[in-house]
Short mmCIF file of C-alpha atoms in Angstrom, two decimals:
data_model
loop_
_atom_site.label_atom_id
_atom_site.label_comp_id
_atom_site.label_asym_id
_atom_site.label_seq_id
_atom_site.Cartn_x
_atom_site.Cartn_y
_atom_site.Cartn_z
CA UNK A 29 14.60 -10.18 36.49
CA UNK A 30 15.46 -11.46 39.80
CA UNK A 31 13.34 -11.63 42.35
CA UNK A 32 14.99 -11.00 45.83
CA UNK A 33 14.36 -13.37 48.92
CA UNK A 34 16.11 -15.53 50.80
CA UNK A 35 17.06 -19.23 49.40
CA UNK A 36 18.90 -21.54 49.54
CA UNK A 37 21.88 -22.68 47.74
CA UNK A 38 22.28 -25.06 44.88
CA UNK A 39 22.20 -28.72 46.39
CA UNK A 40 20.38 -27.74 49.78
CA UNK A 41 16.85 -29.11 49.13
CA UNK A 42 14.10 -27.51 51.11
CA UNK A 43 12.30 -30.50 52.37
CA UNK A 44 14.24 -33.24 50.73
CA UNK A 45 12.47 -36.18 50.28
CA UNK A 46 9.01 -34.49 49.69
CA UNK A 47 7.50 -30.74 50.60
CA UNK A 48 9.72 -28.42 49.13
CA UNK A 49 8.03 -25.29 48.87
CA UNK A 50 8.68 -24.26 44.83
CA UNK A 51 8.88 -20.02 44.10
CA UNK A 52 9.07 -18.43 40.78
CA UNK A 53 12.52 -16.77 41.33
CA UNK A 54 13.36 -15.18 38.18
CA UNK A 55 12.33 -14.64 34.68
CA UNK A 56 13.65 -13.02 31.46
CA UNK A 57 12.56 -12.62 27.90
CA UNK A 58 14.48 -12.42 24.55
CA UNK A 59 12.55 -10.67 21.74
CA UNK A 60 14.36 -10.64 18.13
CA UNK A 61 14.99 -6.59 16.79
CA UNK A 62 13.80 -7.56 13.55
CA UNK A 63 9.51 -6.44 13.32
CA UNK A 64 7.47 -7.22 10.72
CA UNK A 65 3.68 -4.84 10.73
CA UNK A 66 0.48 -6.54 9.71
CA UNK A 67 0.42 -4.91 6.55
CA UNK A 68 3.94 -5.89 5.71
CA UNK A 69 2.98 -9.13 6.27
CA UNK A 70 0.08 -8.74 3.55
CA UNK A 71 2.58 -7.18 1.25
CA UNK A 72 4.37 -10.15 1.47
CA UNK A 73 2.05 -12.98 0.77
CA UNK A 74 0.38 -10.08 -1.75
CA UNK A 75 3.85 -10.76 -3.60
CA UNK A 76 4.67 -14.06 -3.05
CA UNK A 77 1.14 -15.50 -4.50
CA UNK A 78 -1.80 -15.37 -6.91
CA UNK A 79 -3.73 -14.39 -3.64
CA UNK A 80 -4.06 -10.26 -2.25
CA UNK A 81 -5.63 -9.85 1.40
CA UNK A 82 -7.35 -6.56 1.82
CA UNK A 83 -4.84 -4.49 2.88
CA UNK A 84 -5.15 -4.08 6.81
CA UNK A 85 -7.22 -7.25 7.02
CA UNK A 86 -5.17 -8.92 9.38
CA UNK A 87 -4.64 -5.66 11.78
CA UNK A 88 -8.45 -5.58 11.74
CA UNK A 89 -9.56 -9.04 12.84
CA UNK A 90 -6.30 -9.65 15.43
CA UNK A 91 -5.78 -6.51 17.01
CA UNK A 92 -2.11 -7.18 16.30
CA UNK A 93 0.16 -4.58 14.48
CA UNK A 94 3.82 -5.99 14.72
CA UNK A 95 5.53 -8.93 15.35
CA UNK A 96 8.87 -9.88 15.97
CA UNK A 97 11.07 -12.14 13.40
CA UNK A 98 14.52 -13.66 14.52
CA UNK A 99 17.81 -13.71 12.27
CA UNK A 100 18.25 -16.22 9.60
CA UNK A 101 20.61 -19.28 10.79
CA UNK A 102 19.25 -18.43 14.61
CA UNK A 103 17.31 -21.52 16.03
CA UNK A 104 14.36 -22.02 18.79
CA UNK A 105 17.75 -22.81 21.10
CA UNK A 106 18.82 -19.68 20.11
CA UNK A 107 16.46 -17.98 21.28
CA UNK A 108 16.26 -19.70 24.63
CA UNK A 109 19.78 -19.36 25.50
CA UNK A 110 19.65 -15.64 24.84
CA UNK A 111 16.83 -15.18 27.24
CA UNK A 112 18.47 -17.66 29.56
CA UNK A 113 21.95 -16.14 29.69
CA UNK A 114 20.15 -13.02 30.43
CA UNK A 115 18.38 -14.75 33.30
CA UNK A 116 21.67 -16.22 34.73
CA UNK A 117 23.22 -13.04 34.74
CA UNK A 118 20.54 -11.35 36.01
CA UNK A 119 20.42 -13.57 39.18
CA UNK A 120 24.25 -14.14 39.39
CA UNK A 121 23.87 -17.46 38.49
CA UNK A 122 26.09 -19.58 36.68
CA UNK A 123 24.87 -22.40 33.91
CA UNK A 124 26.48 -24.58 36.49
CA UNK A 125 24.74 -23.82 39.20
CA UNK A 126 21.67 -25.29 37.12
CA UNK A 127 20.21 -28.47 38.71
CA UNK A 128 17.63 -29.43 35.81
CA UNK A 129 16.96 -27.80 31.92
CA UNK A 130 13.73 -27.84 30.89
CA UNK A 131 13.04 -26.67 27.33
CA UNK A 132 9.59 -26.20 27.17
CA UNK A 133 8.13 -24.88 23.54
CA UNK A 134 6.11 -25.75 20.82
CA UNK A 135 9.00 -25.18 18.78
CA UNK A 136 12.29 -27.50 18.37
CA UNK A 137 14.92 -27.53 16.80
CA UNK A 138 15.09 -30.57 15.42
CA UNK A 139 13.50 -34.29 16.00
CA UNK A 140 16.33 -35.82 17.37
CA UNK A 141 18.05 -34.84 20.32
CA UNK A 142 15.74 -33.39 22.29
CA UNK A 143 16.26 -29.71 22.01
CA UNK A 144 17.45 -29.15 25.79
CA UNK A 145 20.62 -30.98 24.84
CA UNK A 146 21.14 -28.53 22.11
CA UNK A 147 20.31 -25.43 24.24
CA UNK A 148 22.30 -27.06 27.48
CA UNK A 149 25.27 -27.23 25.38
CA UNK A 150 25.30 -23.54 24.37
CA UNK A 151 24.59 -22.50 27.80
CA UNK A 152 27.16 -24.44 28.98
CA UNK A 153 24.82 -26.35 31.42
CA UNK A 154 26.00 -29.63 32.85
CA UNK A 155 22.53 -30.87 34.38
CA UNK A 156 20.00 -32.94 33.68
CA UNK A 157 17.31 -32.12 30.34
CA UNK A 158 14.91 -32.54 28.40
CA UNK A 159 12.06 -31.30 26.57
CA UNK A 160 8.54 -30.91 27.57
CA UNK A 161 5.49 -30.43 24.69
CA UNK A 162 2.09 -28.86 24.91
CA UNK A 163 1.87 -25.92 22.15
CA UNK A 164 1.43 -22.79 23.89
CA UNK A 165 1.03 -23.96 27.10
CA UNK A 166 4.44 -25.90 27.18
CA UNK A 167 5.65 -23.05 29.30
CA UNK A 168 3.33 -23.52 32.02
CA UNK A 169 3.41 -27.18 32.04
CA UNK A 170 7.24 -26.62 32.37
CA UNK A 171 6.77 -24.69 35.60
CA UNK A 172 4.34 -27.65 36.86
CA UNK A 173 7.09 -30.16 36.13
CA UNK A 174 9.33 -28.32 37.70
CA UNK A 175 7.61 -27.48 40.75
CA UNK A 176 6.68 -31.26 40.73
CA UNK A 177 10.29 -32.61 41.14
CA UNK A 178 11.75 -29.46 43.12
CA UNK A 179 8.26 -30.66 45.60
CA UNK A 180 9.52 -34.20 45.30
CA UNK A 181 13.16 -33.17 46.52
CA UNK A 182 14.66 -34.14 43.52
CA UNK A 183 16.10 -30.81 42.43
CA UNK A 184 16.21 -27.46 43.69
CA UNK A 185 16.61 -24.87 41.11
CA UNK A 186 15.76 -25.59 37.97
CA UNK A 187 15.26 -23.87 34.54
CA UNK A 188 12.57 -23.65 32.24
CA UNK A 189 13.24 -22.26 28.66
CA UNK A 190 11.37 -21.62 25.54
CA UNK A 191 12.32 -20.92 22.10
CA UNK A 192 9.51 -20.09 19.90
CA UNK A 193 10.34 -19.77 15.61
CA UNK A 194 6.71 -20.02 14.34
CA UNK A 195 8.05 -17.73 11.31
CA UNK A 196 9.46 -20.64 10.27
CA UNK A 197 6.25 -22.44 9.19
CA UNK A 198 4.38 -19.69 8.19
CA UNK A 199 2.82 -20.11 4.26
CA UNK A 200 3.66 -16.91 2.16
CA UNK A 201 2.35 -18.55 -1.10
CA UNK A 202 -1.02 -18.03 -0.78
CA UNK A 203 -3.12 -19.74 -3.66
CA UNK A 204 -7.29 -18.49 -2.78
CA UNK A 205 -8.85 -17.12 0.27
CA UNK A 206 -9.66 -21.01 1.60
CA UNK A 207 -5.74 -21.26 2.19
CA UNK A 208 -5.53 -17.72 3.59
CA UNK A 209 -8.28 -18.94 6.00
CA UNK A 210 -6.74 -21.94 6.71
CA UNK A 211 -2.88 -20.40 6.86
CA UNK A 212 -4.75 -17.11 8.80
CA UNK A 213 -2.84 -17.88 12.36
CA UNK A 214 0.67 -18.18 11.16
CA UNK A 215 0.52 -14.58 10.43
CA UNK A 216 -0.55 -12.97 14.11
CA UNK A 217 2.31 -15.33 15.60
CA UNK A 218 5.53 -13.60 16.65
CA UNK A 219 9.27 -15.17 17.37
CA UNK A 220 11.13 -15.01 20.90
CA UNK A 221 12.61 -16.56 23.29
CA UNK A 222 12.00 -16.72 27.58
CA UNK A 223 13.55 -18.16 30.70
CA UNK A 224 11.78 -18.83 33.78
CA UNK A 225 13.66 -20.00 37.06
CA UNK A 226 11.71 -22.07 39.42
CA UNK A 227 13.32 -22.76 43.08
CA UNK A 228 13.18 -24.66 46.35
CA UNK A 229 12.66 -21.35 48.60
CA UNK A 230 11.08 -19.25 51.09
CA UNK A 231 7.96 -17.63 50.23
CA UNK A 232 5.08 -18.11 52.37
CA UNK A 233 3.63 -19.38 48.98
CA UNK A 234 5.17 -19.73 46.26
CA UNK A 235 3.45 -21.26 43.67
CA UNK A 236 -0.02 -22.48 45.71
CA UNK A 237 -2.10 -23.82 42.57
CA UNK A 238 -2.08 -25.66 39.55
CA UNK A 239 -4.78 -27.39 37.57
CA UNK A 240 -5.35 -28.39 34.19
CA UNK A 241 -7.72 -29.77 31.68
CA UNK A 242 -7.67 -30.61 27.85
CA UNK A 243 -10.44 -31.37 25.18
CA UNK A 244 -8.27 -34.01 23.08
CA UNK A 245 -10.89 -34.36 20.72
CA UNK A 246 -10.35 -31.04 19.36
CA UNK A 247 -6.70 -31.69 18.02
CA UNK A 248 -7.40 -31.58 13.98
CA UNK A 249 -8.28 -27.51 14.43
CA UNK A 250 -4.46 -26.51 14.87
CA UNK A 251 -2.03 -28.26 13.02
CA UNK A 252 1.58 -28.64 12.10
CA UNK A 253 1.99 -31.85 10.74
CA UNK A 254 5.05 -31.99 9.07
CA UNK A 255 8.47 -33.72 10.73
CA UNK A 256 6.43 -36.72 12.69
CA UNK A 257 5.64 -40.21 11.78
CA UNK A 258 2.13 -38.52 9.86
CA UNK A 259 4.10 -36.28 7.43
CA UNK A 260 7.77 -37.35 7.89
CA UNK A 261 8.85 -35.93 4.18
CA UNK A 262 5.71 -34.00 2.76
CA UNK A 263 6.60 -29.98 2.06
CA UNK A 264 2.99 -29.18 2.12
CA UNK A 265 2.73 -30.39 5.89
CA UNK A 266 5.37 -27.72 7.26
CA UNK A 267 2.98 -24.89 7.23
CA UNK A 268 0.51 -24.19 10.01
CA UNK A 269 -2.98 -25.24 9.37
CA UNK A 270 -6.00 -23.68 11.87
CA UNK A 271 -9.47 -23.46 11.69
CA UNK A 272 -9.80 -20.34 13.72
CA UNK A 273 -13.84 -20.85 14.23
CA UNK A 274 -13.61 -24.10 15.61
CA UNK A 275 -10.98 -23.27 17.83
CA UNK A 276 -12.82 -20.58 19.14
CA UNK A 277 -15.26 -23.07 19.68
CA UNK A 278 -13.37 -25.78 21.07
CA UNK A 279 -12.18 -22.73 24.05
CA UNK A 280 -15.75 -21.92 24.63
CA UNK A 281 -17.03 -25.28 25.02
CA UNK A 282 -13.47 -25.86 27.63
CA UNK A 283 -15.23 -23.15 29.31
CA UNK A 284 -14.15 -21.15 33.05
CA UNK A 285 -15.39 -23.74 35.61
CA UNK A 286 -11.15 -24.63 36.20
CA UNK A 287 -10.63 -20.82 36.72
CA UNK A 288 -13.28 -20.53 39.14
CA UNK A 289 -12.69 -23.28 40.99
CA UNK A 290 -9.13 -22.21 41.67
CA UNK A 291 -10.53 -18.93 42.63
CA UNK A 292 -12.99 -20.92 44.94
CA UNK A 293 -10.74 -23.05 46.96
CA UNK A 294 -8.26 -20.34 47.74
CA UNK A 295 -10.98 -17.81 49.07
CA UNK A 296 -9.48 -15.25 46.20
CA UNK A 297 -10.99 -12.93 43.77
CA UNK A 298 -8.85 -11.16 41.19
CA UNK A 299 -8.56 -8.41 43.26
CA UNK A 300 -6.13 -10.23 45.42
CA UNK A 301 -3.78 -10.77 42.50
CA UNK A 302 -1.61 -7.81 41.44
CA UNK A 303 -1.11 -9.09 38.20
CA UNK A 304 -3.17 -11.70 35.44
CA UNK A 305 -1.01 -12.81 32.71
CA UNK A 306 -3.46 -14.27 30.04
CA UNK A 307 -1.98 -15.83 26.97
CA UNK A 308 -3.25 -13.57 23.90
CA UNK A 309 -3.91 -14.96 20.62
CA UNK A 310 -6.22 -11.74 19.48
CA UNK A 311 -7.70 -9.41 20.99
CA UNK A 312 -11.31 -10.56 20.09
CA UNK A 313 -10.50 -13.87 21.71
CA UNK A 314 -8.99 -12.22 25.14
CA UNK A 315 -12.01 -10.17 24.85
CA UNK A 316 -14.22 -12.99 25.16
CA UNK A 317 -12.26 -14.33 27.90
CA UNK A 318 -12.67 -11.36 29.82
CA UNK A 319 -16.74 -12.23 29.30
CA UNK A 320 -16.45 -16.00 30.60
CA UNK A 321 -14.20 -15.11 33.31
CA UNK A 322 -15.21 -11.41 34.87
CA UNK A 323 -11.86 -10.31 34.81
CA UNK A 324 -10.75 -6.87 34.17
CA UNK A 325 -8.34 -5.43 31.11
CA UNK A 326 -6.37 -3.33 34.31
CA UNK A 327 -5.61 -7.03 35.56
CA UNK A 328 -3.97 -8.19 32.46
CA UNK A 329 -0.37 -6.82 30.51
CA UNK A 330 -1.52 -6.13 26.66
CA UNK A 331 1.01 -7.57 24.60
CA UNK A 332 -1.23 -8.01 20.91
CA UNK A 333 -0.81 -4.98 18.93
CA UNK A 334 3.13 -4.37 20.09
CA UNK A 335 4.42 -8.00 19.86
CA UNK A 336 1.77 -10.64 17.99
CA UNK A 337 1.00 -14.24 19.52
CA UNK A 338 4.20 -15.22 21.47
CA UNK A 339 3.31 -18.83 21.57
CA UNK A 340 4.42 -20.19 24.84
CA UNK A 341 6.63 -17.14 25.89
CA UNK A 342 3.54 -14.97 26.42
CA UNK A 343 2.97 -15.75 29.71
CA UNK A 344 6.67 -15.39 31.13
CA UNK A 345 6.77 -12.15 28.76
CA UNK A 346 3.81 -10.40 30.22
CA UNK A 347 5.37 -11.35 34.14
CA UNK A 348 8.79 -10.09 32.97
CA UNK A 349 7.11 -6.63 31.79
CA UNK A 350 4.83 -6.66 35.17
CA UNK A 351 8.01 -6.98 37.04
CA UNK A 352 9.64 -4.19 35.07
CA UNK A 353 6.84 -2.04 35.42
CA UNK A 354 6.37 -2.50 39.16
CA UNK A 355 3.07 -3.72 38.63
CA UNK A 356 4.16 -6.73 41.11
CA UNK A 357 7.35 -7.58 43.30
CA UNK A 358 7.97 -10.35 46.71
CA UNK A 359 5.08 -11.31 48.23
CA UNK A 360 2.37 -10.28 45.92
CA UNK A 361 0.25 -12.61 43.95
CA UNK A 362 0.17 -13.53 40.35
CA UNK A 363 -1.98 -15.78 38.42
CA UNK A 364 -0.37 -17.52 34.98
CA UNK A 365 -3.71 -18.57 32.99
CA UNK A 366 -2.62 -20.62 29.59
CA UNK A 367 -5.05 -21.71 26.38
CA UNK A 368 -3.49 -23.75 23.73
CA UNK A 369 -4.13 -26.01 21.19
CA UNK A 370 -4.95 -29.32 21.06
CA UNK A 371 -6.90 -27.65 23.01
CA UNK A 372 -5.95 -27.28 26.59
CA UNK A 373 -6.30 -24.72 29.71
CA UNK A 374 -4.10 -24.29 32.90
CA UNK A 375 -4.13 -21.80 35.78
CA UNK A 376 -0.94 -21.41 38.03
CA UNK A 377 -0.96 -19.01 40.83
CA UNK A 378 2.00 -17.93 42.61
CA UNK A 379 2.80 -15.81 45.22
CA UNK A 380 5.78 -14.25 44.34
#
């Protein structure tokens, strides 16, 4: 979806040489037709193993219901140029027009090129690229890149894209409940694909925060190790590993203090914000978020039981739907809160 407001066009940087106001001018989303429920997922790995969940196990501890698969042969850059030829055509854009790619994803395509190359090329983008990294918050740390350089006057309008394929890497053959435990988070992960365009332009705004913070020492909880220099060749190392506990944990002991303070410096509450997007592993978890943070279900767009753990698409997939829904428009306020592993936090707000 577009967002209308006056811009400029590509190659007339707002501030050249440093204070470019950056504005989160469009976004779209690409989810795959193909659903699988939580209990056909238990049917599955029920029939692919010695091991049998409890039928409506994984329903009962996620909150999540369905998920979304994409076609065999499709890739992560697949999935990103769907959502990003949707985008361009959307906002009458052409792949030309593009001053920077970003893909941004926890998924790739391969280890060599760098999966923006890949995507660029079936876009039919002629820009710069490359990739950016940081598990399910590789989204937002795409928009903080971008808004970085756009800032710095060294692009204008530039795209950030995600492909996310966790189905992939998900273990059906389950041998004992350990490996269920440890293979538990594969299964409340869901495929698709999002585009988020982020310009030089002329809201009062645009995006007015950004912070971060990791816990590196928690990295071990969420694993997939396969395809670097730790596990170039093993079989056993493509699956995802996760100890849920801990990484509960490891997002407790992160703790709100970033959110507050963000809330603190601008004078805000979340009442000034017509929308929350809140990336949503389970619902138990975004519960407990709600705790930490005191914010409010009616701020947030519920994606879990419809659509599963969308990896780093969930946050420009809950905007898109806000947008669609009229729940925000020009001018209003949005806040983009991400939690991923490894384990990190980041809080973007934008005025729109």
């Amino acid at each position: 979806m577009r967002l209308e407001r006056s811009v400029g066009g590509s190659g007339q940087l707002v501030g050249q040489g440093g204070g470019a106001r950056a504005v989160i001018a469009a976004v779209a989303v690409h989810l795959p037709e193909e659903s699988l429920t939580s209990r056909e997922v238990e049917q599955r790995i029920a029939d692919s193993g010695p091991y049998r969940p409890r039928p409506g196990l994984i329903e009962a501890v996620t909150g999540i219901a369905m998920r979304h698969v994409a076609p065999d042969g499709w890739q992560a850059s697949d999935l990103a140029a769907a959502a990003a030829r949707k985008l361009l055509a959307n906002a009458g854009l052409d792949a030309r027009d593009l001053d920077l790619l970003i893909f941004a994803s926890a998924s790739q395509d391969m280890v060599e090129p760098a999966t923006a190359h890949i995507l660029a090329s079936k876009i039919g983008a002629r820009c710069p690229v490359f990739d950016v990294k940081n598990a399910c918050n590789s989204v937002l740390n795409g928009i903080q890149v971008a808004e970085a350089l756009i800032a710095g006057g060294q692009y204008h309008r530039v795209l950030v894209c995600t492909g996310e394929l966790p189905s992939r890497a998900i273990r059906w053959s389950v041998r004992d409940r350990i490996q269920f435990a440890e293979s538990f988070p594969g299964y409340t992960l869901s495929d698709s694909g999002a585009a988020v365009l982020v310009e030089a332009g002329a809201a009062p705004d645009g995006i007015f925060h950004r912070a971060f913070t990791a816990d590196s020492s928690a990295w071990e909880v969420g694993t997939l190790p396969g395809g670097g220099t730790a596990y170039p060749r093993d079989p056993e190392a493509t699956y995802f590993r996760m100890d849920g506990a801990r990484l509960h944990a490891a997002f407790e002991a992160l703790g709100p203090e970033l959110i507050h303070q963000a809330l603190a410096e601008h004078g805000l509450t979340w009442a000034d914000f017509a929308v929350v997007a809140v990336h949503q592993v389970t619902v138990p978890l975004l519960e407990a978020f709600l705790r930490r943070t005191g914010l409010t279900a009616g701020s947030l767009v519920p994606v879990l039981p419809e659509h599963g753990n969308l990896a780093s698409a969930s946050l420009p997939f809950q905007l898109a739907r806000a947008l669609e829904q009229g729940r925000c428009g020009p001018g209003d306020r949005v806040a983009l809160i991400g939690l991923a592993g490894g384990v990190s936090l980041g809080v973007v707000f934008a005025q729109l």
